[in-house]
GROMACS .gro file of C-alpha atoms in nm:
model
  222
    1MET     CA    1  -1.583  -0.190   1.534
    2THR     CA    2  -1.657   0.135   1.362
    3VAL     CA    3  -1.813   0.172   1.018
    4ALA     CA    4  -1.625   0.468   0.863
    5ASP     CA    5  -1.748   0.677   0.575
    6PRO     CA    6  -1.511   0.795   0.301
    7SER     CA    7  -1.388   1.155   0.308
    8ILE     CA    8  -1.241   1.368   0.032
    9PHE     CA    9  -0.931   1.568   0.101
   10GLU     CA   10  -0.902   1.833  -0.174
   11PRO     CA   11  -0.572   2.025  -0.159
   12ASP     CA   12  -0.514   2.204  -0.486
   13GLY     CA   13  -0.805   2.019  -0.640
   14ARG     CA   14  -0.639   1.666  -0.596
   15ALA     CA   15  -0.953   1.520  -0.439
   16ILE     CA   16  -0.790   1.225  -0.253
   17ARG     CA   17  -1.046   0.975  -0.118
   18HIS     CA   18  -0.962   0.824   0.219
   19VAL     CA   19  -1.110   0.639   0.506
   20VAL     CA   20  -0.995   0.599   0.871
   21ASP     CA   21  -1.093   0.263   1.019
   22GLY     CA   22  -1.057   0.228   1.396
   23GLU     CA   23  -1.025   0.451   1.700
   24GLY     CA   24  -0.790   0.486   1.993
   25ASP     CA   25  -0.413   0.500   2.007
   26GLY     CA   26  -0.316   0.187   1.820
   27PRO     CA   27  -0.054   0.176   1.556
   28VAL     CA   28  -0.138   0.372   1.234
   29LEU     CA   29  -0.121   0.163   0.916
   30VAL     CA   30  -0.178   0.316   0.569
   31LEU     CA   31  -0.320   0.096   0.302
   32LEU     CA   32  -0.287   0.200  -0.060
   33PRO     CA   33  -0.482   0.027  -0.339
   34GLY     CA   34  -0.356  -0.126  -0.658
   35ARG     CA   35  -0.334   0.060  -0.991
   36GLY     CA   36  -0.664   0.229  -1.083
   37LEU     CA   37  -0.853   0.061  -0.796
   38ASP     CA   38  -1.079   0.209  -0.532
   39ILE     CA   39  -1.006   0.176  -0.171
   40THR     CA   40  -1.328  -0.018  -0.103
   41TYR     CA   41  -1.178  -0.363  -0.176
   42LEU     CA   42  -0.935  -0.317   0.108
   43GLY     CA   43  -1.216  -0.279   0.348
   44THR     CA   44  -1.231  -0.637   0.479
   45LEU     CA   45  -0.856  -0.641   0.560
   46ALA     CA   46  -0.901  -0.293   0.723
   47MET     CA   47  -1.185  -0.440   0.938
   48VAL     CA   48  -0.968  -0.735   1.042
   49LEU     CA   49  -0.681  -0.508   1.141
   50GLU     CA   50  -0.920  -0.267   1.322
   51GLU     CA   51  -1.038  -0.548   1.532
   52GLU     CA   52  -0.677  -0.617   1.630
   53GLY     CA   53  -0.628  -0.260   1.756
   54PHE     CA   54  -0.480  -0.088   1.442
   55ARG     CA   55  -0.592   0.249   1.310
   56VAL     CA   56  -0.608   0.187   0.938
   57VAL     CA   57  -0.596   0.473   0.687
   58ARG     CA   58  -0.702   0.370   0.338
   59VAL     CA   59  -0.587   0.635   0.094
   60GLY     CA   60  -0.699   0.645  -0.262
   61SER     CA   61  -0.553   0.829  -0.557
   62ARG     CA   62  -0.578   1.177  -0.682
   63ARG     CA   63  -0.751   1.230  -1.015
   64THR     CA   64  -0.537   1.515  -1.137
   65ALA     CA   65  -0.207   1.463  -1.316
   66ALA     CA   66   0.104   1.361  -1.111
   67ALA     CA   67   0.432   1.434  -1.269
   68THR     CA   68   0.626   1.152  -1.083
   69MET     CA   69   0.593   0.894  -0.813
   70HIS     CA   70   0.713   1.162  -0.569
   71ASP     CA   71   0.388   1.351  -0.618
   72LEU     CA   72   0.190   1.037  -0.528
   73ALA     CA   73   0.406   0.979  -0.226
   74GLN     CA   74   0.352   1.338  -0.114
   75ASP     CA   75  -0.026   1.285  -0.140
   76VAL     CA   76  -0.005   1.017   0.128
   77ILE     CA   77   0.192   1.242   0.356
   78ASP     CA   78  -0.056   1.530   0.301
   79VAL     CA   79  -0.343   1.303   0.404
   80LEU     CA   80  -0.155   1.199   0.721
   81ASP     CA   81  -0.090   1.570   0.794
   82HIS     CA   82  -0.453   1.649   0.738
   83LEU     CA   83  -0.553   1.370   0.985
   84GLY     CA   84  -0.295   1.469   1.241
   85PHE     CA   85  -0.083   1.150   1.227
   86ASP     CA   86   0.281   1.212   1.274
   87ASP     CA   87   0.406   0.873   1.159
   88ALA     CA   88   0.278   0.538   1.034
   89TRP     CA   89   0.344   0.207   0.870
   90ILE     CA   90   0.305   0.258   0.502
   91GLY     CA   91   0.152  -0.034   0.310
   92GLY     CA   92   0.014  -0.094  -0.031
   93HIS     CA   93  -0.125  -0.369  -0.252
   94GLY     CA   94   0.033  -0.394  -0.600
   95PHE     CA   95   0.106  -0.051  -0.734
   96GLY     CA   96   0.008   0.087  -0.390
   97GLY     CA   97   0.325  -0.096  -0.266
   98THR     CA   98   0.533   0.098  -0.516
   99ILE     CA   99   0.391   0.421  -0.372
  100ALA     CA  100   0.468   0.297  -0.023
  101ARG     CA  101   0.825   0.234  -0.118
  102THR     CA  102   0.860   0.585  -0.255
  103VAL     CA  103   0.714   0.730   0.059
  104ALA     CA  104   0.973   0.555   0.269
  105LEU     CA  105   1.251   0.695   0.052
  106ASP     CA  106   1.112   1.049   0.042
  107HIS     CA  107   0.975   1.085   0.393
  108ASP     CA  108   1.206   0.873   0.616
  109ASP     CA  109   1.106   1.052   0.931
  110ARG     CA  110   0.737   0.979   0.883
  111VAL     CA  111   0.762   0.604   0.822
  112ASN     CA  112   0.779   0.321   1.087
  113GLY     CA  113   0.797   0.047   0.836
  114VAL     CA  114   0.681  -0.065   0.494
  115LEU     CA  115   0.414  -0.333   0.415
  116LEU     CA  116   0.419  -0.472   0.068
  117LEU     CA  117   0.113  -0.683  -0.026
  118THR     CA  118   0.275  -0.832  -0.334
  119VAL     CA  119   0.574  -0.678  -0.503
  120ASP     CA  120   0.518  -0.507  -0.836
  121GLY     CA  121   0.774  -0.501  -1.110
  122ALA     CA  122   0.898  -0.191  -1.296
  123SER     CA  123   0.596  -0.178  -1.526
  124ALA     CA  124   0.259  -0.053  -1.406
  125GLU     CA  125   0.103  -0.311  -1.654
  126ASN     CA  126   0.203  -0.570  -1.397
  127ASP     CA  127  -0.080  -0.442  -1.167
  128ASP     CA  128  -0.356  -0.509  -1.409
  129VAL     CA  129  -0.630  -0.706  -1.233
  130SER     CA  130  -0.768  -0.822  -1.568
  131GLY     CA  131  -1.139  -0.732  -1.485
  132ALA     CA  132  -1.147  -0.898  -1.142
  133LEU     CA  133  -1.220  -0.551  -0.991
  134PRO     CA  134  -1.346  -0.229  -1.142
  135GLN     CA  135  -1.050  -0.031  -1.263
  136ASP     CA  136  -1.055   0.347  -1.323
  137ALA     CA  137  -0.880   0.386  -1.661
  138GLU     CA  138  -0.808   0.760  -1.599
  139ILE     CA  139  -0.644   0.704  -1.264
  140ALA     CA  140  -0.461   0.390  -1.398
  141GLY     CA  141  -0.320   0.596  -1.689
  142MET     CA  142  -0.211   0.882  -1.464
  143GLN     CA  143  -0.032   0.631  -1.229
  144ALA     CA  144   0.135   0.459  -1.520
  145ALA     CA  145   0.262   0.785  -1.646
  146ALA     CA  146   0.397   0.885  -1.310
  147LEU     CA  147   0.584   0.556  -1.280
  148ALA     CA  148   0.725   0.591  -1.637
  149ALA     CA  149   0.852   0.942  -1.546
  150THR     CA  150   1.034   0.834  -1.235
  151PRO     CA  151   1.380   0.671  -1.250
  152GLU     CA  152   1.346   0.324  -1.105
  153ALA     CA  153   1.613   0.381  -0.842
  154GLU     CA  154   1.396   0.661  -0.693
  155TRP     CA  155   1.122   0.408  -0.587
  156ALA     CA  156   1.274   0.058  -0.609
  157THR     CA  157   1.577   0.123  -0.377
  158VAL     CA  158   1.521  -0.026  -0.029
  159ALA     CA  159   1.493   0.250   0.225
  160PRO     CA  160   1.785   0.193   0.461
  161ASN     CA  161   1.621   0.269   0.798
  162HIS     CA  162   1.293   0.073   0.782
  163PRO     CA  163   1.180  -0.287   0.817
  164ILE     CA  164   0.982  -0.425   0.521
  165LEU     CA  165   0.719  -0.701   0.552
  166ILE     CA  166   0.624  -0.867   0.227
  167ILE     CA  167   0.312  -1.083   0.203
  168GLN     CA  168   0.231  -1.235  -0.127
  169GLY     CA  169   0.021  -1.505  -0.284
  170ALA     CA  170   0.189  -1.834  -0.399
  171ASP     CA  171  -0.043  -1.846  -0.711
  172ASP     CA  172  -0.025  -1.478  -0.804
  173PRO     CA  173   0.020  -1.455  -1.185
  174ILE     CA  174   0.032  -1.076  -1.185
  175ALA     CA  175   0.301  -1.013  -0.930
  176PRO     CA  176   0.470  -1.357  -0.905
  177PRO     CA  177   0.638  -1.463  -0.583
  178VAL     CA  178   0.982  -1.437  -0.738
  179ASN     CA  179   0.942  -1.063  -0.721
  180GLY     CA  180   0.932  -1.074  -0.338
  181GLU     CA  181   1.224  -1.316  -0.324
  182GLN     CA  182   1.442  -1.092  -0.535
  183LEU     CA  183   1.360  -0.793  -0.324
  184ARG     CA  184   1.435  -0.972  -0.009
  185ALA     CA  185   1.780  -1.079  -0.156
  186THR     CA  186   1.872  -0.719  -0.196
  187ALA     CA  187   1.834  -0.651   0.186
  188PRO     CA  188   1.777  -0.961   0.386
  189HIS     CA  189   1.858  -0.780   0.713
  190LEU     CA  190   1.551  -0.551   0.654
  191VAL     CA  191   1.303  -0.762   0.449
  192SER     CA  192   1.082  -1.029   0.589
  193LEU     CA  193   0.880  -1.242   0.346
  194THR     CA  194   0.571  -1.464   0.387
  195THR     CA  195   0.391  -1.641   0.110
  196ILE     CA  196   0.029  -1.749   0.139
  197GLU     CA  197  -0.029  -2.089  -0.014
  198GLY     CA  198  -0.327  -2.113  -0.249
  199ALA     CA  199  -0.359  -1.735  -0.273
  200GLY     CA  200  -0.370  -1.526  -0.593
  201HIS     CA  201  -0.316  -1.154  -0.657
  202LEU     CA  202  -0.631  -1.046  -0.463
  203PHE     CA  203  -0.538  -1.235  -0.137
  204VAL     CA  204  -0.593  -0.908   0.053
  205SER     CA  205  -0.970  -0.982  -0.009
  206THR     CA  206  -0.986  -1.362  -0.041
  207HIS     CA  207  -0.743  -1.429   0.254
  208ALA     CA  208  -0.803  -1.115   0.456
  209GLY     CA  209  -0.808  -1.301   0.785
  210GLU     CA  210  -0.478  -1.469   0.723
  211THR     CA  211  -0.321  -1.159   0.593
  212GLY     CA  212  -0.437  -0.951   0.895
  213PHE     CA  213  -0.293  -1.220   1.132
  214LEU     CA  214   0.046  -1.212   0.961
  215ILE     CA  215   0.056  -0.830   0.993
  216GLU     CA  216  -0.050  -0.842   1.348
  217ASP     CA  217   0.204  -1.108   1.435
  218TYR     CA  218   0.485  -0.920   1.267
  219LEU     CA  219   0.410  -0.584   1.443
  220GLY     CA  220   0.369  -0.765   1.771
  221MET     CA  221   0.003  -0.678   1.820
  222ASP     CA  222  -0.109  -0.971   2.035
   0.00000   0.00000   0.00000
């Protein structure tokens, strides 16, 4: 296991914080944090996945204004380009999943699949962790504005060419399990859904081992 240090990618002053966990030629999996959250809290899950052979790229948010969700999606692709990765599974927790869905729609040829760690609704307010983790108000506000400026169909439509794995907590009051069930109903041939019993919104931290196993099992890394 490697202990990776965060790096800053600064195209046009965007200052996107990111970390690459893992080495070798395993599948590349991007993890995007929830609204206004730092990539640090995804570290335990990244460590679990690294031990199973994945290369995990945790990508934070820019601080400068983003006009729409398409700008935030482009940030992810720009980081992958900077790191030399041609394609990846794109995953996100909460609002990060909303960005992941936009990436899949905007950059079809760069995406192998989508991992949604909870399914957010149409309002960025749904991703408020209510003080459970430090939340950057400036970044959260920028992300909320980008979401509000983007027609829902441009991020919520299921990308037609990619499998989607949804993992959610049964006791999540912020992104309730019904969100995932409704998304699966729109494309049952593409969407797989697993609910972790006894888990809340931050299951990516509290149930990192179980979450990592579910991802590994789905992607056939055994």
